[in-house]
């Protein structure tokens, strides 16, 4: 039986998302069953760039305007410098023949990595399934995550 | 026998504390035995707002003045904007009928979640048991945490 | 047979490195077999202060100039204040008779903690083995880490 792994992706930074997907795709290619639970800022990695426009209330609208979704909008946790740092990192990754985040996410889906989007955060942000990319397999809460994590031999919070 | 879970709460941000307590209370309500080990900035979640005043030495005093304890003083890891962001998040959570951090901590205690406060950090900060809320079950170090984590089926560092 | 533990050290901050080494040395002194996988900013803890000068390309040179390695250059995640905070923390740790990060790293090696440096990040940064301290046992990627983590009873991402 395949060994299981879970990752909670809580953080909304490019570098942490890259680390999560590097581990996830490597594990999946080694035959492990991998589940990623996207919650809080981590949801930004699977949000459409146009997401959040229909959220009700000015506070949610303002919050979703600041907290833009989409892989292209993820900052670096260090040296982002309003986007200069992340552009440099993408260039350096390309020069080193490393896959981009978008390529790693696509690879993760091909390898059967399961994407769960946290309904509690989604509800709080006033978002809905229409705000997310088609990679999402399931919309669920912490109980579903914990059901998977109880069977995991490796469980990480990133 | 109940499955065990441990969480190290290292971070001092409201969003990460909410994630920790959401997972902890969900796990406990599913019948798991949950232990939270509060260390470094994570101790702020269980410090009294008036804590740290008796710490000896001007550096510790200054440090405790900057690093104020108490759930109300926890910033967001993003968009905190000197408190505006956290107020907005609290309002949005209330509008979404989500429990506040204080309510989740109270629920965690009702469900039997065990709170361990890290003595190494407490000693370094010049604090004592009088600086913490009554929720704390035990004052102990990394060895006690590791004893629990060795039995845990899920162990997270947040 | 000894229980195994793995830590991914992803973060480049002094406080998180201290937490990682406090747990690692405590676990090792309890008889656990501990592996630390240094990746991304976490590599800074095991880089020489003079590292990165030979990296090719002006972007990598600039990046390595900003992202200086060496334990002395690790900032605090909070209240660093261009170095004032970290100096204060080191002073307070010394006054509390707590070992410094350098002492904990040395202790970790004496206790047999295994250091793996992530080749993917090292390649991306244009670095090589000559840029790292002699503590490193192995240069390897995520697959090697996962092989260890699958056997770990405690696996943390810091």
Coordinates of C-alpha atoms in Angstrom, one line a residue:
Chain A
X1 CA 0.0 0.0 0.0
X2 CA 1.3 3.5 -0.9
X3 CA 2.7 5.6 1.9
X4 CA 0.8 8.8 2.5
X5 CA 1.9 12.3 3.0
X6 CA 0.0 15.5 3.8
X7 CA 1.1 19.2 3.5
X8 CA -0.8 22.1 4.9
X9 CA 0.0 25.1 2.7
X10 CA -0.8 28.0 5.0
X11 CA 1.7 30.5 3.7
X12 CA 1.2 32.7 0.7
X13 CA 4.8 33.3 -0.4
X14 CA 6.3 32.0 -3.6
X15 CA 9.4 30.5 -1.9
X16 CA 7.3 28.5 0.5
X17 CA 4.9 27.4 -2.3
X18 CA 7.9 26.3 -4.3
X19 CA 9.2 24.3 -1.3
X20 CA 5.8 22.6 -0.8
X21 CA 5.4 21.6 -4.5
X22 CA 9.1 20.5 -4.7
X23 CA 8.5 18.1 -1.8
X24 CA 5.0 17.1 -3.0
X25 CA 6.0 16.2 -6.6
X26 CA 9.2 14.4 -5.4
X27 CA 7.1 12.3 -3.0
X28 CA 4.5 11.6 -5.6
X29 CA 7.1 10.5 -8.1
X30 CA 8.5 8.1 -5.4
X31 CA 5.0 6.5 -5.2
X32 CA 3.6 8.3 -2.2
X33 CA 0.0 9.4 -2.0
X34 CA 0.2 13.2 -1.4
X35 CA -2.6 15.5 -0.2
X36 CA -2.1 19.3 0.0
X37 CA -4.5 21.2 2.2
X38 CA -4.6 24.9 1.1
X39 CA -5.7 27.2 3.8
X40 CA -5.4 30.9 4.7
X41 CA -2.8 32.7 2.6
X42 CA -1.9 29.4 1.0
X43 CA -5.2 29.5 -1.0
X44 CA -3.6 32.4 -3.1
X45 CA -1.6 29.7 -5.0
X46 CA -4.8 28.2 -6.3
X47 CA -6.9 31.3 -6.7
X48 CA -7.6 32.8 -10.1
X49 CA -6.1 36.3 -10.6
X50 CA -9.5 37.7 -11.1
X51 CA -10.9 36.1 -7.9
X52 CA -12.7 37.9 -5.0
X53 CA -14.4 40.6 -7.0
X54 CA -17.9 39.4 -6.1
X55 CA -17.2 39.2 -2.3
X56 CA -19.9 41.1 -0.3
X57 CA -19.1 44.0 2.0
X58 CA -16.4 46.7 1.5
X59 CA -14.0 45.1 4.0
X60 CA -13.9 41.8 2.2
X61 CA -13.6 43.7 -1.2
X62 CA -10.7 45.7 0.2
X63 CA -9.1 42.6 1.7
X64 CA -9.4 40.7 -1.5
X65 CA -8.0 43.6 -3.4
X66 CA -4.9 43.7 -1.2
X67 CA -4.6 40.0 -0.9
X68 CA -4.6 39.3 -4.7
X69 CA -4.7 35.6 -5.7
X70 CA -2.9 33.8 -8.5
X71 CA 0.6 32.3 -8.7
X72 CA 1.9 35.4 -10.4
X73 CA 1.0 37.6 -7.4
X74 CA 2.8 35.5 -4.7
X75 CA 5.6 37.6 -3.2
X76 CA 8.9 36.3 -1.8
X77 CA 9.1 36.1 2.0
X78 CA 12.4 38.0 1.8
X79 CA 13.9 40.5 -0.6
X80 CA 10.6 40.8 -2.6
X81 CA 11.1 44.5 -3.1
X82 CA 7.6 45.1 -4.6
X83 CA 8.2 42.4 -7.1
X84 CA 11.8 42.9 -8.2
X85 CA 13.0 40.0 -6.0
X86 CA 10.4 37.5 -7.3
X87 CA 11.2 38.4 -10.9
X88 CA 14.9 37.8 -10.2
X89 CA 14.2 34.5 -8.6
X90 CA 12.0 33.4 -11.6
X91 CA 14.8 34.4 -14.0
X92 CA 17.5 32.5 -12.0
X93 CA 15.2 29.4 -11.7
X94 CA 14.7 29.5 -15.5
X95 CA 18.5 29.9 -16.1
X96 CA 19.0 26.9 -13.8
X97 CA 16.5 24.8 -15.8
X98 CA 14.2 24.5 -12.7
X99 CA 10.5 24.2 -13.3
X100 CA 8.3 27.2 -12.4
X101 CA 5.6 27.1 -9.8
X102 CA 3.0 26.7 -12.5
X103 CA 4.9 23.8 -14.1
X104 CA 5.3 22.1 -10.7
X105 CA 1.5 22.5 -10.0
X106 CA 0.7 21.0 -13.3
X107 CA 3.1 18.1 -12.7
X108 CA 1.7 17.6 -9.2
X109 CA -1.8 17.1 -10.8
X110 CA -0.4 14.7 -13.4
X111 CA 1.2 12.7 -10.6
X112 CA -2.1 12.5 -8.7
X113 CA -1.5 14.9 -5.9
X114 CA -4.8 15.7 -4.2
X115 CA -5.7 19.4 -3.7
X116 CA -8.1 20.3 -0.9
X117 CA -9.2 23.9 -0.4
X118 CA -10.2 25.0 3.1
X119 CA -13.9 25.9 3.2
X120 CA -13.6 27.8 6.5
X121 CA -11.1 30.4 5.1
X122 CA -13.0 30.5 1.7
X123 CA -16.2 31.4 3.6
X124 CA -14.5 34.0 5.7
X125 CA -13.0 35.7 2.6
X126 CA -16.4 35.7 0.9
X127 CA -15.1 33.6 -2.0
X128 CA -16.6 30.6 -3.8
X129 CA -15.5 27.7 -6.1
X130 CA -15.7 30.1 -9.1
X131 CA -12.7 31.9 -7.6
X132 CA -10.4 28.9 -7.8
X133 CA -8.5 27.1 -10.6
X134 CA -9.7 23.7 -11.8
X135 CA -6.9 21.8 -10.0
X136 CA -9.0 21.7 -6.8
X137 CA -10.3 18.1 -6.0
X138 CA -12.3 18.9 -2.9
X139 CA -13.6 21.8 -0.8
X140 CA -13.5 20.7 2.8
X141 CA -12.4 21.7 6.3
X142 CA -9.9 20.7 9.0
X143 CA -11.7 17.4 9.8
X144 CA -11.1 16.1 6.3
X145 CA -7.5 17.2 6.5
X146 CA -7.0 15.5 9.8
X147 CA -8.6 12.3 8.5
X148 CA -5.8 12.2 5.9
X149 CA -3.0 13.3 8.2
X150 CA -3.8 10.5 10.7
X151 CA -2.8 8.1 7.9
X152 CA 0.2 10.1 6.8
X153 CA 3.8 8.9 7.5
X154 CA 4.9 12.5 6.8
X155 CA 2.8 15.5 7.7
X156 CA 4.2 19.0 7.2
X157 CA 2.8 22.5 7.9
X158 CA 4.3 25.1 5.5
Chain B
X1 CA -6.6 4.1 22.5
X2 CA -6.9 7.8 21.4
X3 CA -4.6 8.9 18.6
X4 CA -2.3 11.7 19.7
X5 CA -1.4 15.0 18.1
X6 CA 1.1 17.7 19.0
X7 CA 1.5 21.2 17.8
X8 CA 4.5 23.5 18.4
X9 CA 3.2 27.0 18.3
X10 CA 6.3 29.0 17.7
X11 CA 4.8 32.0 15.8
X12 CA 3.2 35.0 17.5
X13 CA 0.8 36.0 14.7
X14 CA -3.0 36.0 15.0
X15 CA -3.5 34.1 11.7
X16 CA -1.1 31.3 12.7
X17 CA -2.6 31.0 16.2
X18 CA -6.0 30.7 14.6
X19 CA -4.8 28.0 12.3
X20 CA -3.2 26.1 15.3
X21 CA -6.4 26.3 17.4
X22 CA -8.7 25.5 14.5
X23 CA -6.7 22.2 13.9
X24 CA -6.4 21.5 17.6
X25 CA -10.1 21.9 18.5
X26 CA -11.1 19.9 15.4
X27 CA -8.7 17.1 16.3
X28 CA -9.9 17.1 19.9
X29 CA -13.6 17.0 18.9
X30 CA -12.7 14.0 16.7
X31 CA -11.4 12.2 19.8
X32 CA -7.7 12.9 19.4
X33 CA -5.5 13.7 22.4
X34 CA -3.9 17.1 21.5
X35 CA -0.9 18.8 23.1
X36 CA 0.2 22.4 22.2
X37 CA 3.7 23.3 23.1
X38 CA 4.0 27.2 23.2
X39 CA 7.5 28.5 22.6
X40 CA 9.2 31.7 21.6
X41 CA 6.7 34.2 20.1
X42 CA 3.9 31.6 20.4
X43 CA 4.0 32.2 24.1
X44 CA 2.4 35.6 23.5
X45 CA -1.0 33.8 22.9
X46 CA -1.0 32.6 26.5
X47 CA 0.6 35.6 28.2
X48 CA -1.4 38.1 30.2
X49 CA -1.5 41.6 28.7
X50 CA 0.2 42.9 31.8
X51 CA 3.0 40.3 31.7
X52 CA 6.7 41.0 31.7
X53 CA 6.7 44.1 33.9
X54 CA 8.9 42.6 36.6
X55 CA 11.5 41.2 34.2
X56 CA 15.0 42.2 35.4
X57 CA 17.4 44.2 33.3
X58 CA 16.6 47.1 30.9
X59 CA 17.0 44.9 27.8
X60 CA 14.5 42.4 29.0
X61 CA 12.1 45.2 30.0
X62 CA 12.5 46.9 26.6
X63 CA 12.0 43.5 24.9
X64 CA 8.9 42.7 26.8
X65 CA 7.5 46.2 26.2
X66 CA 7.9 45.7 22.4
X67 CA 6.9 42.1 22.4
X68 CA 3.6 42.6 24.3
X69 CA 1.7 39.5 25.3
X70 CA -2.0 38.7 25.2
X71 CA -4.3 37.5 22.4
X72 CA -5.4 41.1 21.7
X73 CA -1.9 42.2 20.8
X74 CA -1.2 39.4 18.2
X75 CA -0.6 41.0 14.8
X76 CA -1.4 39.5 11.4
X77 CA 1.5 38.1 9.5
X78 CA 0.4 40.1 6.5
X79 CA -1.6 43.3 6.1
X80 CA -1.6 44.1 9.8
X81 CA -1.1 47.8 9.2
X82 CA -0.5 48.7 12.9
X83 CA -3.7 46.9 13.9
X84 CA -6.1 47.9 11.1
X85 CA -5.8 44.5 9.4
X86 CA -6.3 42.5 12.5
X87 CA -9.4 44.5 13.4
X88 CA -10.8 43.9 9.9
X89 CA -10.1 40.2 10.2
X90 CA -11.8 40.0 13.6
X91 CA -14.9 41.8 12.2
X92 CA -15.0 39.6 9.1
X93 CA -14.7 36.4 11.3
X94 CA -17.5 37.6 13.5
X95 CA -19.7 38.4 10.4
X96 CA -19.0 34.8 9.2
X97 CA -20.0 33.4 12.6
X98 CA -16.5 32.0 13.2
X99 CA -15.3 31.8 16.8
X100 CA -12.7 34.3 17.9
X101 CA -9.2 33.1 19.1
X102 CA -10.3 33.6 22.7
X103 CA -13.4 31.4 22.1
X104 CA -11.3 28.7 20.4
X105 CA -8.8 28.7 23.2
X106 CA -11.6 28.3 25.8
X107 CA -13.1 25.5 23.6
X108 CA -9.7 23.8 23.4
X109 CA -9.5 23.7 27.2
X110 CA -13.0 22.3 27.5
X111 CA -12.1 19.6 25.0
X112 CA -9.0 18.7 27.1
X113 CA -6.3 20.1 24.9
X114 CA -3.1 20.2 26.9
X115 CA -1.1 23.5 27.1
X116 CA 2.7 23.2 27.7
X117 CA 4.6 26.5 28.1
X118 CA 8.3 26.4 27.2
X119 CA 10.5 27.0 30.2
X120 CA 13.6 27.8 28.2
X121 CA 12.0 30.8 26.4
X122 CA 10.2 31.9 29.6
X123 CA 13.6 32.0 31.5
X124 CA 15.3 33.9 28.7
X125 CA 12.5 36.5 28.7
X126 CA 12.7 36.9 32.4
X127 CA 9.1 35.8 32.8
X128 CA 7.4 33.5 35.4
X129 CA 4.2 31.6 35.8
X130 CA 2.5 34.8 37.1
X131 CA 2.8 36.2 33.6
X132 CA 0.6 33.5 32.0
X133 CA -3.1 32.7 31.8
X134 CA -4.5 29.9 33.9
X135 CA -4.9 27.7 30.8
X136 CA -1.3 26.4 31.1
X137 CA -1.2 22.8 32.3
X138 CA 2.5 22.4 32.5
X139 CA 5.8 24.4 32.4
X140 CA 8.4 22.2 30.7
X141 CA 11.1 22.1 28.0
X142 CA 11.8 20.4 24.7
X143 CA 12.3 17.0 26.2
X144 CA 8.8 16.9 27.5
X145 CA 7.5 18.0 24.1
X146 CA 9.5 15.3 22.3
X147 CA 8.2 12.7 24.7
X148 CA 4.7 13.6 23.5
X149 CA 5.7 14.0 19.8
X150 CA 7.2 10.5 19.7
X151 CA 3.7 9.1 20.4
X152 CA 1.9 11.5 18.0
X153 CA 0.5 10.4 14.7
X154 CA 0.4 14.0 13.6
X155 CA 3.1 16.5 14.7
X156 CA 3.0 20.1 13.3
X157 CA 5.4 23.1 13.8
X158 CA 3.4 26.3 13.3
Chain C
X1 CA 16.4 0.6 17.4
X2 CA 16.7 4.4 17.7
X3 CA 13.7 6.5 16.9
X4 CA 14.2 8.8 14.0
X5 CA 13.4 12.5 13.6
X6 CA 13.8 14.9 10.6
X7 CA 13.7 18.7 10.5
X8 CA 13.5 20.7 7.3
X9 CA 15.1 24.1 8.1
X10 CA 13.7 26.3 5.4
X11 CA 13.7 29.6 7.3
X12 CA 16.8 31.9 7.5
X13 CA 16.0 33.6 10.8
X14 CA 18.0 33.3 14.0
X15 CA 15.0 32.6 16.2
X16 CA 13.8 29.7 14.0
X17 CA 17.3 28.3 13.7
X18 CA 17.6 28.4 17.5
X19 CA 14.3 26.5 17.8
X20 CA 15.4 23.9 15.3
X21 CA 18.7 23.2 17.0
X22 CA 17.2 23.2 20.5
X23 CA 14.8 20.5 19.4
X24 CA 17.5 18.6 17.4
X25 CA 20.0 18.6 20.2
X26 CA 17.4 17.6 22.8
X27 CA 16.2 14.8 20.6
X28 CA 19.7 13.6 19.9
X29 CA 20.6 13.6 23.6
X30 CA 17.4 11.5 24.2
X31 CA 18.9 8.9 21.9
X32 CA 17.0 9.8 18.7
X33 CA 18.6 9.8 15.3
X34 CA 18.2 13.3 13.9
X35 CA 18.6 14.6 10.4
X36 CA 18.3 18.3 9.4
X37 CA 17.6 19.1 5.8
X38 CA 18.8 22.7 5.1
X39 CA 17.0 24.3 2.2
X40 CA 16.3 27.8 0.8
X41 CA 17.0 30.5 3.4
X42 CA 17.8 27.8 5.9
X43 CA 21.1 27.1 4.1
X44 CA 22.3 30.5 5.4
X45 CA 22.9 28.9 8.8
X46 CA 25.6 26.6 7.3
X47 CA 27.1 28.9 4.7
X48 CA 30.4 30.5 5.3
X49 CA 30.3 34.3 5.7
X50 CA 32.4 34.7 2.6
X51 CA 30.2 32.4 0.5
X52 CA 28.7 33.2 -2.9
X53 CA 31.4 35.5 -4.2
X54 CA 32.1 33.2 -7.2
X55 CA 28.5 32.8 -8.3
X56 CA 28.1 33.5 -12.0
X57 CA 25.8 36.3 -13.4
X58 CA 25.2 39.7 -11.9
X59 CA 21.7 38.6 -10.5
X60 CA 23.2 35.7 -8.5
X61 CA 26.0 38.0 -7.3
X62 CA 23.5 40.6 -6.2
X63 CA 21.3 38.0 -4.6
X64 CA 24.2 36.5 -2.7
X65 CA 25.3 39.9 -1.6
X66 CA 21.8 40.7 -0.1
X67 CA 21.3 37.2 1.2
X68 CA 24.5 36.9 3.2
X69 CA 25.3 33.6 4.8
X70 CA 26.8 32.7 8.1
X71 CA 25.3 32.4 11.6
X72 CA 26.2 35.9 12.5
X73 CA 24.1 37.4 9.7
X74 CA 20.9 35.6 10.5
X75 CA 18.2 38.3 11.4
X76 CA 15.4 37.8 14.0
X77 CA 12.0 37.2 12.4
X78 CA 10.6 40.1 14.6
X79 CA 12.2 43.2 16.2
X80 CA 15.5 42.7 14.3
X81 CA 15.9 46.5 13.7
X82 CA 18.9 46.1 11.4
X83 CA 20.7 44.0 13.9
X84 CA 19.9 45.7 17.2
X85 CA 17.3 43.1 18.1
X86 CA 19.6 40.1 17.4
X87 CA 22.4 41.6 19.4
X88 CA 20.0 42.1 22.3
X89 CA 18.8 38.5 22.0
X90 CA 22.3 37.1 22.0
X91 CA 23.2 39.2 25.1
X92 CA 20.0 38.0 26.9
X93 CA 20.7 34.4 26.0
X94 CA 24.3 34.7 27.3
X95 CA 23.0 36.3 30.6
X96 CA 20.6 33.3 30.9
X97 CA 23.5 30.8 30.4
X98 CA 21.8 29.5 27.2
X99 CA 24.2 28.2 24.5
X100 CA 24.6 30.3 21.3
X101 CA 23.5 29.0 17.9
X102 CA 27.2 28.3 17.1
X103 CA 27.5 26.2 20.3
X104 CA 24.3 24.4 19.6
X105 CA 25.4 23.5 16.1
X106 CA 28.7 22.2 17.4
X107 CA 26.9 20.2 20.1
X108 CA 24.5 18.8 17.4
X109 CA 27.5 17.5 15.4
X110 CA 29.0 15.9 18.6
X111 CA 25.7 14.2 19.2
X112 CA 25.7 12.8 15.7
X113 CA 22.9 15.0 14.1
X114 CA 23.1 14.5 10.3
X115 CA 23.3 17.7 8.2
X116 CA 22.0 17.5 4.6
X117 CA 22.3 20.5 2.3
X118 CA 19.7 20.9 -0.5
X119 CA 21.4 20.6 -3.9
X120 CA 18.5 22.1 -5.8
X121 CA 18.7 25.5 -3.9
X122 CA 22.5 25.4 -3.9
X123 CA 22.5 25.0 -7.7
X124 CA 19.9 27.8 -8.1
X125 CA 22.0 30.2 -6.0
X126 CA 25.2 29.4 -8.0
X127 CA 26.9 28.1 -4.9
X128 CA 29.1 25.0 -4.4
X129 CA 30.5 22.8 -1.5
X130 CA 33.3 25.4 -1.0
X131 CA 30.7 27.9 0.2
X132 CA 29.6 25.7 3.2
X133 CA 31.0 24.9 6.6
X134 CA 32.5 21.5 7.3
X135 CA 29.5 20.3 9.3
X136 CA 27.6 19.2 6.2
X137 CA 27.5 15.4 5.9
X138 CA 25.7 15.1 2.5
X139 CA 24.7 17.2 -0.5
X140 CA 21.3 15.8 -1.7
X141 CA 17.8 16.7 -2.8
X142 CA 14.2 16.2 -1.7
X143 CA 14.2 12.5 -2.5
X144 CA 16.9 11.8 0.1
X145 CA 15.1 13.9 2.7
X146 CA 11.9 12.0 2.0
X147 CA 13.6 8.7 2.4
X148 CA 14.6 9.8 5.9
X149 CA 11.2 11.4 6.7
X150 CA 9.4 8.2 5.8
X151 CA 11.2 6.5 8.7
X152 CA 10.8 9.5 11.1
X153 CA 8.4 9.3 14.1
X154 CA 8.6 13.1 14.2
X155 CA 9.0 15.3 11.1
X156 CA 9.0 19.1 11.3
X157 CA 9.1 21.9 8.8
X158 CA 10.6 25.0 10.3

